[in-house]
Amino acid sequence: MPSTITSEKVSSAYAAQPQPINATTFRRYRTLLAIKLIKRFRKPNGPVLFLSDKICVKYGTRATLSEASTMQFVAKHTSIPIPRVYCAFVNQNLAYIVMERIHGKPVGAGWFKRPEESRTKILNQPKQMVEELRRITPLEGIGVARDFHRHLRRVLEAHPDPEPEISELDSFMCDGSV
């Protein structure tokens, strides 16, 4: 497991304003063309469209370059399993994140058929991941931590809150209240 990260150890690749990632002209057009063609045969799963068995793309108003940068940052500085980001860009005010497709089953599938030890292990994983994320020292002038909390809040609640405070996240993680 990686140790605590400090601002001095982080490269300048994590700029205050998220930048496109590996967004060559060829990759942009290939992504847009793939979406146009594949949408005719496959329905998107929310904001995600599975392009192949190994690649998917999240796009639209619910995708951001900040999210792609955060994914890369977390993957690089923790042991948390994060899909690899192949490419991320904005086209006509919509963001596109081309990433590795992670296969799996919903955690609730067969939940009661699992042994108690397996269920306990699964339930402890989010706590361990949040603890690992909290060991990352917030970066001066960079919104990775702020954006992570916003993305987490969107997942945990039915409605998004634009700027949750770190103390609110702490309260939620400790006792489930905000």
Coordinates of C-alpha atoms in Angstrom, one line a residue:
M1 CA 0.0 0.0 0.0
P2 CA 1.4 3.4 -0.9
S3 CA 2.5 5.7 1.9
T4 CA 1.1 9.2 2.5
I5 CA 1.6 11.6 -0.4
T6 CA 2.7 15.1 0.1
S7 CA 2.4 18.1 -2.3
E8 CA 6.1 18.0 -3.1
K9 CA 5.9 14.5 -4.4
V10 CA 3.2 15.1 -6.9
S11 CA 4.1 15.9 -10.5
S12 CA 2.8 18.9 -12.3
A13 CA 0.6 16.6 -14.4
Y14 CA -2.2 17.3 -11.9
A15 CA -2.9 20.9 -12.8
A16 CA -5.5 23.1 -11.1
Q17 CA -7.5 23.0 -14.4
P18 CA -8.0 19.5 -15.7
Q19 CA -6.6 19.0 -19.1
P20 CA -7.5 16.4 -21.8
I21 CA -5.7 13.1 -21.4
N22 CA -4.1 11.4 -24.4
A23 CA -6.6 13.2 -26.6
T24 CA -5.1 13.0 -30.1
T25 CA -7.3 14.0 -33.0
F26 CA -7.4 10.3 -34.1
R27 CA -8.6 9.2 -30.6
R28 CA -11.2 11.9 -30.4
Y29 CA -12.7 11.0 -33.9
R30 CA -12.4 7.3 -33.3
T31 CA -14.3 7.7 -29.9
L32 CA -17.1 9.9 -31.4
L33 CA -17.5 7.5 -34.4
A34 CA -17.6 4.5 -32.2
I35 CA -20.3 6.0 -30.0
K36 CA -22.3 7.0 -33.0
L37 CA -22.2 3.5 -34.5
I38 CA -22.5 1.4 -31.3
K39 CA -25.4 3.4 -29.9
R40 CA -27.5 2.0 -32.7
F41 CA -27.0 -1.6 -31.4
R42 CA -26.4 -1.2 -27.7
K43 CA -28.2 1.0 -25.2
P44 CA -25.9 3.0 -22.9
N45 CA -25.9 1.9 -19.2
G46 CA -26.6 5.4 -17.8
P47 CA -23.8 7.7 -18.9
V48 CA -21.6 4.7 -19.9
L49 CA -21.6 3.0 -23.2
F50 CA -19.7 -0.3 -23.5
L51 CA -17.7 -0.1 -26.7
S52 CA -16.1 -3.6 -26.5
D53 CA -15.5 -6.3 -24.0
K54 CA -12.5 -4.3 -22.7
I55 CA -13.3 -0.6 -23.2
C56 CA -16.2 1.7 -22.3
V57 CA -16.8 5.4 -22.5
K58 CA -18.5 7.6 -20.0
Y59 CA -19.8 10.8 -21.7
G60 CA -22.3 13.6 -21.4
T61 CA -23.1 16.1 -18.7
R62 CA -22.3 13.6 -15.9
A63 CA -18.7 13.1 -17.1
T64 CA -15.9 15.7 -16.4
L65 CA -12.2 16.0 -17.1
S66 CA -11.8 16.5 -13.4
E67 CA -13.2 13.0 -12.9
A68 CA -10.8 11.5 -15.3
S69 CA -7.8 13.3 -13.7
T70 CA -9.0 12.2 -10.2
M71 CA -9.2 8.6 -11.5
Q72 CA -5.6 8.8 -12.7
F73 CA -4.4 10.4 -9.5
V74 CA -6.1 7.8 -7.2
A75 CA -4.9 4.9 -9.4
K76 CA -1.3 6.2 -9.3
H77 CA -1.2 7.0 -5.5
T78 CA -3.2 4.2 -3.9
S79 CA -3.9 0.5 -4.3
I80 CA -7.6 1.1 -4.9
P81 CA -8.7 -0.6 -8.1
I82 CA -9.6 2.1 -10.6
P83 CA -10.3 1.6 -14.3
R84 CA -7.4 2.8 -16.5
V85 CA -8.2 6.0 -18.3
Y86 CA -7.1 5.7 -22.0
C87 CA -8.3 9.1 -23.2
A88 CA -10.4 12.0 -21.9
F89 CA -11.5 15.1 -23.8
V90 CA -14.3 17.7 -24.3
N91 CA -16.3 18.0 -27.5
Q92 CA -19.1 20.5 -27.9
N93 CA -19.3 21.1 -24.1
L94 CA -19.6 17.4 -23.4
A95 CA -16.8 15.4 -21.7
Y96 CA -15.8 11.9 -22.8
I97 CA -13.8 9.5 -20.7
V98 CA -12.6 6.4 -22.5
M99 CA -11.6 3.8 -19.9
E100 CA -10.9 0.2 -19.1
R101 CA -14.1 -1.8 -18.7
I102 CA -14.2 -3.6 -15.3
H103 CA -16.2 -6.8 -15.3
G104 CA -18.1 -7.9 -12.2
K105 CA -21.5 -8.6 -10.6
P106 CA -23.6 -6.3 -8.5
V107 CA -22.7 -6.7 -4.9
G108 CA -26.3 -7.7 -4.0
A109 CA -26.3 -10.6 -6.4
G110 CA -26.2 -13.7 -4.3
W111 CA -25.5 -11.7 -1.2
F112 CA -27.3 -14.1 1.2
K113 CA -25.7 -17.1 -0.4
R114 CA -22.3 -15.8 0.6
P115 CA -20.6 -16.9 3.8
E116 CA -20.7 -14.4 6.6
E117 CA -16.9 -14.0 6.3
S118 CA -17.2 -13.0 2.7
R119 CA -19.9 -10.4 3.4
T120 CA -17.9 -8.9 6.2
K121 CA -14.9 -8.6 4.0
I122 CA -16.9 -6.9 1.3
L123 CA -18.5 -4.5 3.8
N124 CA -15.1 -3.5 5.1
Q125 CA -13.6 -2.6 1.7
P126 CA -15.2 0.9 1.3
K127 CA -14.0 1.9 4.8
Q128 CA -10.4 0.7 3.9
M129 CA -10.6 2.6 0.6
V130 CA -11.7 5.8 2.2
E131 CA -9.0 5.5 4.9
E132 CA -6.4 5.1 2.1
L133 CA -7.8 8.1 0.3
R134 CA -7.6 10.2 3.4
R135 CA -3.9 9.4 3.7
I136 CA -3.3 11.5 0.6
T137 CA -2.3 15.0 1.6
P138 CA -4.5 17.6 -0.1
L139 CA -2.6 19.3 -2.9
E140 CA -2.1 23.1 -2.7
G141 CA -4.4 24.8 -5.3
I142 CA -5.6 21.5 -6.8
G143 CA -9.2 20.4 -6.6
V144 CA -8.7 16.6 -6.6
A145 CA -9.8 16.2 -3.0
R146 CA -12.7 18.6 -3.4
D147 CA -13.9 16.9 -6.5
F148 CA -13.5 13.5 -5.0
H149 CA -15.8 14.5 -2.1
R150 CA -18.3 15.9 -4.6
H151 CA -18.3 12.7 -6.6
L152 CA -18.7 10.6 -3.5
R153 CA -21.6 12.8 -2.3
R154 CA -23.3 12.4 -5.6
V155 CA -23.1 8.6 -5.3
L156 CA -24.2 8.4 -1.6
E157 CA -27.1 10.8 -2.0
A158 CA -29.9 11.0 -4.5
H159 CA -29.2 14.7 -5.1
P160 CA -25.8 16.4 -5.8
D161 CA -24.4 19.0 -3.5
P162 CA -21.9 21.2 -5.3
E163 CA -19.3 21.8 -2.5
P164 CA -19.6 19.5 0.5
E165 CA -17.2 20.4 3.3
I166 CA -14.5 17.9 4.4
S167 CA -16.0 18.0 7.9
E168 CA -19.4 16.9 6.4
L169 CA -17.7 13.9 4.8
D170 CA -16.0 13.1 8.1
S171 CA -19.3 13.2 9.9
F172 CA -21.0 11.0 7.3
M173 CA -18.2 8.4 7.4
C174 CA -18.1 8.3 11.2
D175 CA -21.8 8.2 12.1
G176 CA -23.8 8.3 8.9
S177 CA -25.1 11.9 9.6
V178 CA -24.4 15.1 7.9

